[in-house]
Amino acid sequence: MTRSTRLALLPAAVAALTLVLAACGSSSDNTTSGSGDSTATGVSLVEDGTLTVCSNPPYEPFEYDDPSSGEIVGLDIDIMQQAADDLGVKLAVKVTPFETIQSGVDLNTGSCDVVASGITITDERKAKFDFSDPYFDADQGLLVPAGSALSDVDSLAGKSVGVQQATTGEAWAQDNGLQTVQFEDLGLQVQALKTGQVDAVVNDIAVLGPFVADGFEVAATFPTGEQYGFGVKQGSTALLDAINGTLDRIRTDGTYDEIYTARIGTAPTQG
Ligand code: ARG
């Protein structure tokens, strides 16, 4: 605890390393406590001793493939690792389509205990599964080839806009009368922009930054005031309480700030 408090004060570049160290600490903690059952907390899990999380990469910096480890990593995964640690169980990440994540199907078919996938809390989704407290603020953004003249809703008239299936970005583009082409994930969306199949891409602003290095430009932010939450099956109160407990703890002890800074690159603006 002292160590993580001290590390929270270190600069961003070092924060990434501290996460790796923290993760090492966590996994050795798991070795000692991981065999313990989670029933002590009243939480039942689809696979005993494991918190199984459904997620839809590529969605850097929230969930994406780390080529050096072959693992899915990111802000969502870091927070889920904290939740697994608090439950005294291991973490397993399952890749599923965003459609079945956001519809509640993954949760209802027992594919996973939690959906952690940069999911915006919406009333429609709240009717299908239960959300944790919000953990991240989001808006929509526009990705275009560098130097493109497309920079606002008006300029997109008559253009073809790539969207991710079943996302709030898709809904936003349609609400704004844009001509959309649907893709199953962000990787395919950006691929289509690369090949010229679409003129622009709309998705959450925080995931567009990593593509600037590839000759793209984030040309606009569309403020939507979204908030991300983790989802559990309706009525999984013990698990939901545990996740909210973890969110409270990591906000209080500095872990959330460490994770945020390491993954987003700046300190969080909210407390
Ligand atoms: N926040 C948006 C939504 O909830 C997009 C999330 C997409 N997430 C992902 N991992 N592909 O609709």
Short mmCIF file of C-alpha atoms and ligand atoms in Angstrom, two decimals:
data_model
loop_
_atom_site.label_atom_id
_atom_site.label_comp_id
_atom_site.label_asym_id
_atom_site.label_seq_id
_atom_site.Cartn_x
_atom_site.Cartn_y
_atom_site.Cartn_z
CA MET A 1 0.00 0.00 0.00
CA THR A 2 2.83 2.33 0.91
CA ARG A 3 4.54 1.35 -2.26
CA SER A 4 1.56 2.07 -4.48
CA THR A 5 0.95 5.41 -2.74
CA ARG A 6 4.53 6.41 -3.38
CA LEU A 7 4.40 5.19 -6.97
CA ALA A 8 1.26 7.20 -7.61
CA LEU A 9 3.39 10.31 -7.28
CA LEU A 10 5.81 9.32 -10.01
CA PRO A 11 5.57 10.77 -13.52
CA ALA A 12 3.52 9.19 -16.32
CA ALA A 13 6.42 7.48 -18.03
CA VAL A 14 7.23 5.60 -14.87
CA ALA A 15 3.57 4.90 -14.13
CA ALA A 16 3.45 2.42 -17.00
CA LEU A 17 6.26 0.47 -15.38
CA THR A 18 4.63 0.61 -11.97
CA LEU A 19 1.53 -0.99 -13.49
CA VAL A 20 3.64 -3.88 -14.68
CA LEU A 21 5.13 -4.16 -11.21
CA ALA A 22 1.71 -3.88 -9.61
CA ALA A 23 0.44 -6.61 -11.92
CA CYS A 24 3.34 -8.86 -10.86
CA GLY A 25 2.47 -8.19 -7.24
CA SER A 26 -1.14 -9.05 -7.94
CA SER A 27 -0.43 -12.32 -9.62
CA SER A 28 1.76 -13.52 -6.78
CA ASP A 29 -1.00 -12.45 -4.37
CA ASN A 30 -3.30 -14.60 -6.47
CA THR A 31 -1.11 -17.61 -5.97
CA THR A 32 -1.65 -17.37 -2.25
CA SER A 33 -5.28 -16.33 -2.19
CA GLY A 34 -6.47 -17.53 -5.62
CA SER A 35 -7.31 -21.02 -4.46
CA GLY A 36 -9.66 -19.53 -1.88
CA ASP A 37 -13.28 -19.57 -3.02
CA SER A 38 -15.20 -16.45 -3.88
CA THR A 39 -18.24 -17.68 -1.96
CA ALA A 40 -16.90 -15.90 1.12
CA THR A 41 -17.99 -12.71 -0.62
CA GLY A 42 -21.27 -14.26 -1.77
CA VAL A 43 -20.27 -13.92 -5.41
CA SER A 44 -20.88 -16.86 -7.70
CA LEU A 45 -18.91 -16.98 -10.93
CA VAL A 46 -19.45 -18.78 -14.24
CA GLU A 47 -16.12 -20.52 -13.73
CA ASP A 48 -15.08 -21.18 -10.17
CA GLY A 49 -12.03 -19.23 -9.04
CA THR A 50 -12.03 -17.01 -12.13
CA LEU A 51 -13.57 -13.67 -12.98
CA THR A 52 -14.49 -14.14 -16.65
CA VAL A 53 -14.74 -10.89 -18.56
CA CYS A 54 -16.12 -10.38 -22.09
CA SER A 55 -14.50 -7.61 -24.11
CA ASN A 56 -14.24 -6.47 -27.73
CA PRO A 57 -10.75 -5.48 -28.83
CA PRO A 58 -9.14 -3.82 -30.71
CA TYR A 59 -10.15 -0.80 -28.65
CA GLU A 60 -6.91 0.79 -27.47
CA PRO A 61 -6.35 2.03 -24.76
CA PHE A 62 -9.26 0.12 -23.16
CA GLU A 63 -8.73 -3.40 -24.57
CA TYR A 64 -6.17 -4.37 -27.16
CA ASP A 65 -3.70 -7.06 -28.00
CA ASP A 66 -0.25 -6.66 -26.50
CA PRO A 67 1.97 -8.28 -29.11
CA SER A 68 4.79 -8.88 -26.64
CA SER A 69 2.64 -10.97 -24.29
CA GLY A 70 -0.14 -12.06 -26.64
CA GLU A 71 -2.55 -10.92 -23.92
CA ILE A 72 -5.44 -8.48 -24.07
CA VAL A 73 -4.44 -5.43 -22.03
CA GLY A 74 -5.82 -1.94 -21.38
CA LEU A 75 -7.61 0.28 -18.89
CA ASP A 76 -10.69 -1.95 -18.70
CA ILE A 77 -8.53 -5.01 -18.13
CA ASP A 78 -6.42 -3.24 -15.48
CA ILE A 79 -9.57 -2.36 -13.52
CA MET A 80 -10.99 -5.87 -13.93
CA GLN A 81 -7.66 -7.25 -12.63
CA GLN A 82 -8.16 -5.09 -9.53
CA ALA A 83 -11.68 -6.49 -9.13
CA ALA A 84 -10.40 -10.06 -9.51
CA ASP A 85 -7.68 -9.36 -6.96
CA ASP A 86 -10.27 -8.03 -4.50
CA LEU A 87 -12.35 -11.17 -5.02
CA GLY A 88 -9.26 -13.34 -4.59
CA VAL A 89 -9.72 -14.99 -8.01
CA LYS A 90 -7.93 -15.08 -11.35
CA LEU A 91 -8.92 -12.97 -14.34
CA ALA A 92 -9.81 -14.41 -17.74
CA VAL A 93 -10.60 -12.22 -20.76
CA LYS A 94 -12.88 -13.58 -23.48
CA VAL A 95 -13.12 -11.79 -26.82
CA THR A 96 -16.70 -11.50 -28.07
CA PRO A 97 -18.55 -9.24 -30.56
CA PHE A 98 -19.60 -5.87 -29.15
CA GLU A 99 -23.15 -6.65 -30.27
CA THR A 100 -23.53 -9.57 -27.83
CA ILE A 101 -21.73 -7.60 -25.11
CA GLN A 102 -24.09 -4.62 -25.29
CA SER A 103 -27.28 -6.63 -25.83
CA GLY A 104 -26.84 -8.60 -22.59
CA VAL A 105 -26.59 -11.89 -24.54
CA ASP A 106 -23.04 -12.67 -23.32
CA LEU A 107 -24.16 -12.18 -19.72
CA ASN A 108 -27.45 -14.02 -20.09
CA THR A 109 -25.92 -17.06 -21.78
CA GLY A 110 -23.29 -17.35 -19.03
CA SER A 111 -20.41 -16.55 -21.37
CA CYS A 112 -18.90 -14.25 -18.78
CA ASP A 113 -19.45 -12.66 -15.38
CA VAL A 114 -18.76 -9.10 -16.47
CA VAL A 115 -18.79 -7.14 -19.72
CA ALA A 116 -15.90 -4.66 -19.75
CA SER A 117 -15.61 -3.02 -23.12
CA GLY A 118 -15.79 0.76 -22.98
CA ILE A 119 -19.55 0.36 -22.72
CA THR A 120 -21.54 3.55 -22.52
CA ILE A 121 -24.28 3.46 -19.89
CA THR A 122 -27.58 3.98 -21.72
CA ASP A 123 -31.21 3.55 -20.66
CA GLU A 124 -31.75 0.93 -23.34
CA ARG A 125 -28.85 -1.16 -22.06
CA LYS A 126 -29.87 -0.59 -18.43
CA ALA A 127 -33.09 -2.42 -19.27
CA LYS A 128 -31.04 -5.48 -20.27
CA PHE A 129 -28.29 -5.70 -17.64
CA ASP A 130 -26.99 -3.90 -14.57
CA PHE A 131 -24.22 -1.30 -14.73
CA SER A 132 -21.52 -0.47 -12.21
CA ASP A 133 -20.86 3.10 -11.19
CA PRO A 134 -19.40 5.13 -14.08
CA TYR A 135 -15.60 4.90 -14.45
CA PHE A 136 -14.78 6.94 -17.58
CA ASP A 137 -16.19 9.96 -19.47
CA ALA A 138 -16.50 9.79 -23.25
CA ASP A 139 -17.54 11.78 -26.30
CA GLN A 140 -17.70 10.85 -29.96
CA GLY A 141 -14.93 11.77 -32.40
CA LEU A 142 -14.21 11.89 -36.12
CA LEU A 143 -11.21 10.16 -37.70
CA VAL A 144 -10.25 11.14 -41.26
CA PRO A 145 -7.19 10.78 -43.49
CA ALA A 146 -4.65 13.52 -42.61
CA GLY A 147 -5.35 16.65 -44.63
CA SER A 148 -9.00 15.76 -45.31
CA ALA A 149 -11.49 18.64 -45.51
CA LEU A 150 -14.02 16.72 -43.42
CA SER A 151 -14.25 18.34 -40.01
CA ASP A 152 -17.88 18.68 -38.93
CA VAL A 153 -21.35 17.23 -39.40
CA ASP A 154 -22.18 19.49 -42.35
CA SER A 155 -19.07 18.50 -44.28
CA LEU A 156 -20.06 14.83 -43.90
CA ALA A 157 -23.24 15.25 -45.96
CA GLY A 158 -23.21 12.74 -48.80
CA LYS A 159 -20.02 11.10 -47.46
CA SER A 160 -19.81 7.56 -46.24
CA VAL A 161 -19.05 7.22 -42.54
CA GLY A 162 -17.75 3.99 -40.99
CA VAL A 163 -19.35 3.10 -37.66
CA GLN A 164 -19.02 0.20 -35.24
CA GLN A 165 -22.07 -2.05 -35.07
CA ALA A 166 -24.39 -1.54 -32.09
CA THR A 167 -22.39 1.34 -30.61
CA THR A 168 -23.42 4.78 -29.44
CA GLY A 169 -21.26 6.14 -32.30
CA GLU A 170 -23.47 4.36 -34.81
CA ALA A 171 -26.59 5.74 -33.12
CA TRP A 172 -25.08 9.23 -33.03
CA ALA A 173 -24.19 9.16 -36.75
CA GLN A 174 -27.66 7.95 -37.67
CA ASP A 175 -29.34 10.53 -35.44
CA ASN A 176 -27.35 13.17 -37.30
CA GLY A 177 -28.57 11.91 -40.66
CA LEU A 178 -25.18 10.60 -41.80
CA GLN A 179 -24.78 7.85 -44.34
CA THR A 180 -23.26 4.99 -42.35
CA VAL A 181 -21.44 1.79 -43.20
CA GLN A 182 -21.39 -0.72 -40.36
CA PHE A 183 -18.31 -2.67 -39.21
CA GLU A 184 -18.01 -5.26 -36.51
CA ASP A 185 -15.06 -3.70 -34.75
CA LEU A 186 -12.80 -0.65 -34.66
CA GLY A 187 -9.99 -2.46 -36.49
CA LEU A 188 -12.23 -3.13 -39.50
CA GLN A 189 -13.57 0.42 -39.35
CA VAL A 190 -10.08 1.92 -39.63
CA GLN A 191 -9.06 -0.63 -42.26
CA ALA A 192 -11.95 0.60 -44.41
CA LEU A 193 -10.77 4.19 -43.95
CA LYS A 194 -7.30 3.12 -45.05
CA THR A 195 -8.58 1.50 -48.24
CA GLY A 196 -10.93 4.39 -49.04
CA GLN A 197 -14.09 2.31 -48.61
CA VAL A 198 -15.33 5.01 -46.22
CA ASP A 199 -14.49 8.73 -46.04
CA ALA A 200 -14.46 9.04 -42.26
CA VAL A 201 -14.90 7.01 -39.09
CA VAL A 202 -16.93 7.83 -35.99
CA ASN A 203 -16.17 6.16 -32.66
CA ASP A 204 -15.40 7.20 -29.09
CA ILE A 205 -12.83 10.01 -29.07
CA ALA A 206 -10.39 8.26 -26.70
CA VAL A 207 -9.78 5.35 -29.10
CA LEU A 208 -8.98 7.49 -32.16
CA GLY A 209 -5.70 9.00 -30.91
CA PRO A 210 -3.58 5.89 -31.48
CA PHE A 211 -4.29 6.10 -35.26
CA VAL A 212 -2.79 9.58 -35.70
CA ALA A 213 0.63 7.96 -36.08
CA ASP A 214 -0.72 6.00 -39.08
CA GLY A 215 -1.52 9.04 -41.24
CA PHE A 216 -4.96 9.83 -39.82
CA GLU A 217 -6.24 12.89 -38.06
CA VAL A 218 -8.82 13.38 -35.32
CA ALA A 219 -10.80 16.13 -37.04
CA ALA A 220 -13.64 16.74 -34.58
CA THR A 221 -14.99 15.98 -31.14
CA PHE A 222 -18.76 15.64 -30.85
CA PRO A 223 -19.68 16.17 -27.18
CA THR A 224 -22.14 13.47 -26.12
CA GLY A 225 -21.40 13.33 -22.38
CA GLU A 226 -21.23 9.53 -22.27
CA GLN A 227 -20.00 7.52 -19.32
CA TYR A 228 -18.61 3.99 -19.32
CA GLY A 229 -19.76 1.32 -16.89
CA PHE A 230 -19.05 -2.38 -16.36
CA GLY A 231 -22.02 -4.67 -16.85
CA VAL A 232 -23.25 -7.70 -14.92
CA LYS A 233 -26.30 -9.92 -15.39
CA GLN A 234 -29.47 -8.43 -13.97
CA GLY A 235 -29.77 -9.19 -10.28
CA SER A 236 -26.09 -10.14 -9.76
CA THR A 237 -26.05 -7.82 -6.78
CA ALA A 238 -23.11 -9.34 -4.90
CA LEU A 239 -20.84 -9.12 -7.95
CA LEU A 240 -22.02 -5.60 -8.73
CA ASP A 241 -21.36 -4.51 -5.14
CA ALA A 242 -17.90 -6.06 -5.33
CA ILE A 243 -17.07 -4.20 -8.56
CA ASN A 244 -18.34 -0.91 -7.16
CA GLY A 245 -16.30 -1.62 -4.02
CA THR A 246 -13.20 -2.06 -6.17
CA LEU A 247 -13.96 1.18 -8.05
CA ASP A 248 -14.28 2.99 -4.71
CA ARG A 249 -11.07 1.49 -3.41
CA ILE A 250 -8.97 2.28 -6.48
CA ARG A 251 -10.27 5.84 -6.60
CA THR A 252 -9.33 6.31 -2.95
CA ASP A 253 -5.94 4.60 -2.87
CA GLY A 254 -4.55 6.15 -6.07
CA THR A 255 -4.66 2.99 -8.20
CA TYR A 256 -7.29 4.42 -10.57
CA ASP A 257 -5.11 7.47 -11.21
CA GLU A 258 -2.08 5.27 -11.87
CA ILE A 259 -4.04 3.14 -14.34
CA TYR A 260 -5.62 6.16 -16.01
CA THR A 261 -2.33 8.00 -16.37
CA ALA A 262 -0.53 4.94 -17.72
CA ARG A 263 -3.24 4.08 -20.25
CA ILE A 264 -4.59 7.50 -21.25
CA GLY A 265 -1.34 9.43 -20.97
CA THR A 266 -2.69 12.29 -18.85
CA ALA A 267 -3.94 12.46 -15.28
CA PRO A 268 -7.73 12.22 -14.87
CA THR A 269 -9.47 15.58 -14.55
CA GLN A 270 -12.19 14.24 -12.30
CA GLY A 271 -11.77 13.01 -8.75
N1 ARG B 1 -18.83 3.44 -25.97
C1 ARG B 1 -19.43 2.94 -27.16
C2 ARG B 1 -20.69 2.18 -26.86
O1 ARG B 1 -20.92 1.81 -25.78
C3 ARG B 1 -18.49 2.06 -27.98
C4 ARG B 1 -17.88 0.93 -27.24
C5 ARG B 1 -17.16 -0.07 -28.14
N2 ARG B 1 -16.29 -0.89 -27.35
C6 ARG B 1 -15.44 -1.78 -27.83
N3 ARG B 1 -14.62 -2.38 -27.01
N4 ARG B 1 -15.37 -2.05 -29.09
O2 ARG B 1 -21.48 1.92 -27.71
#
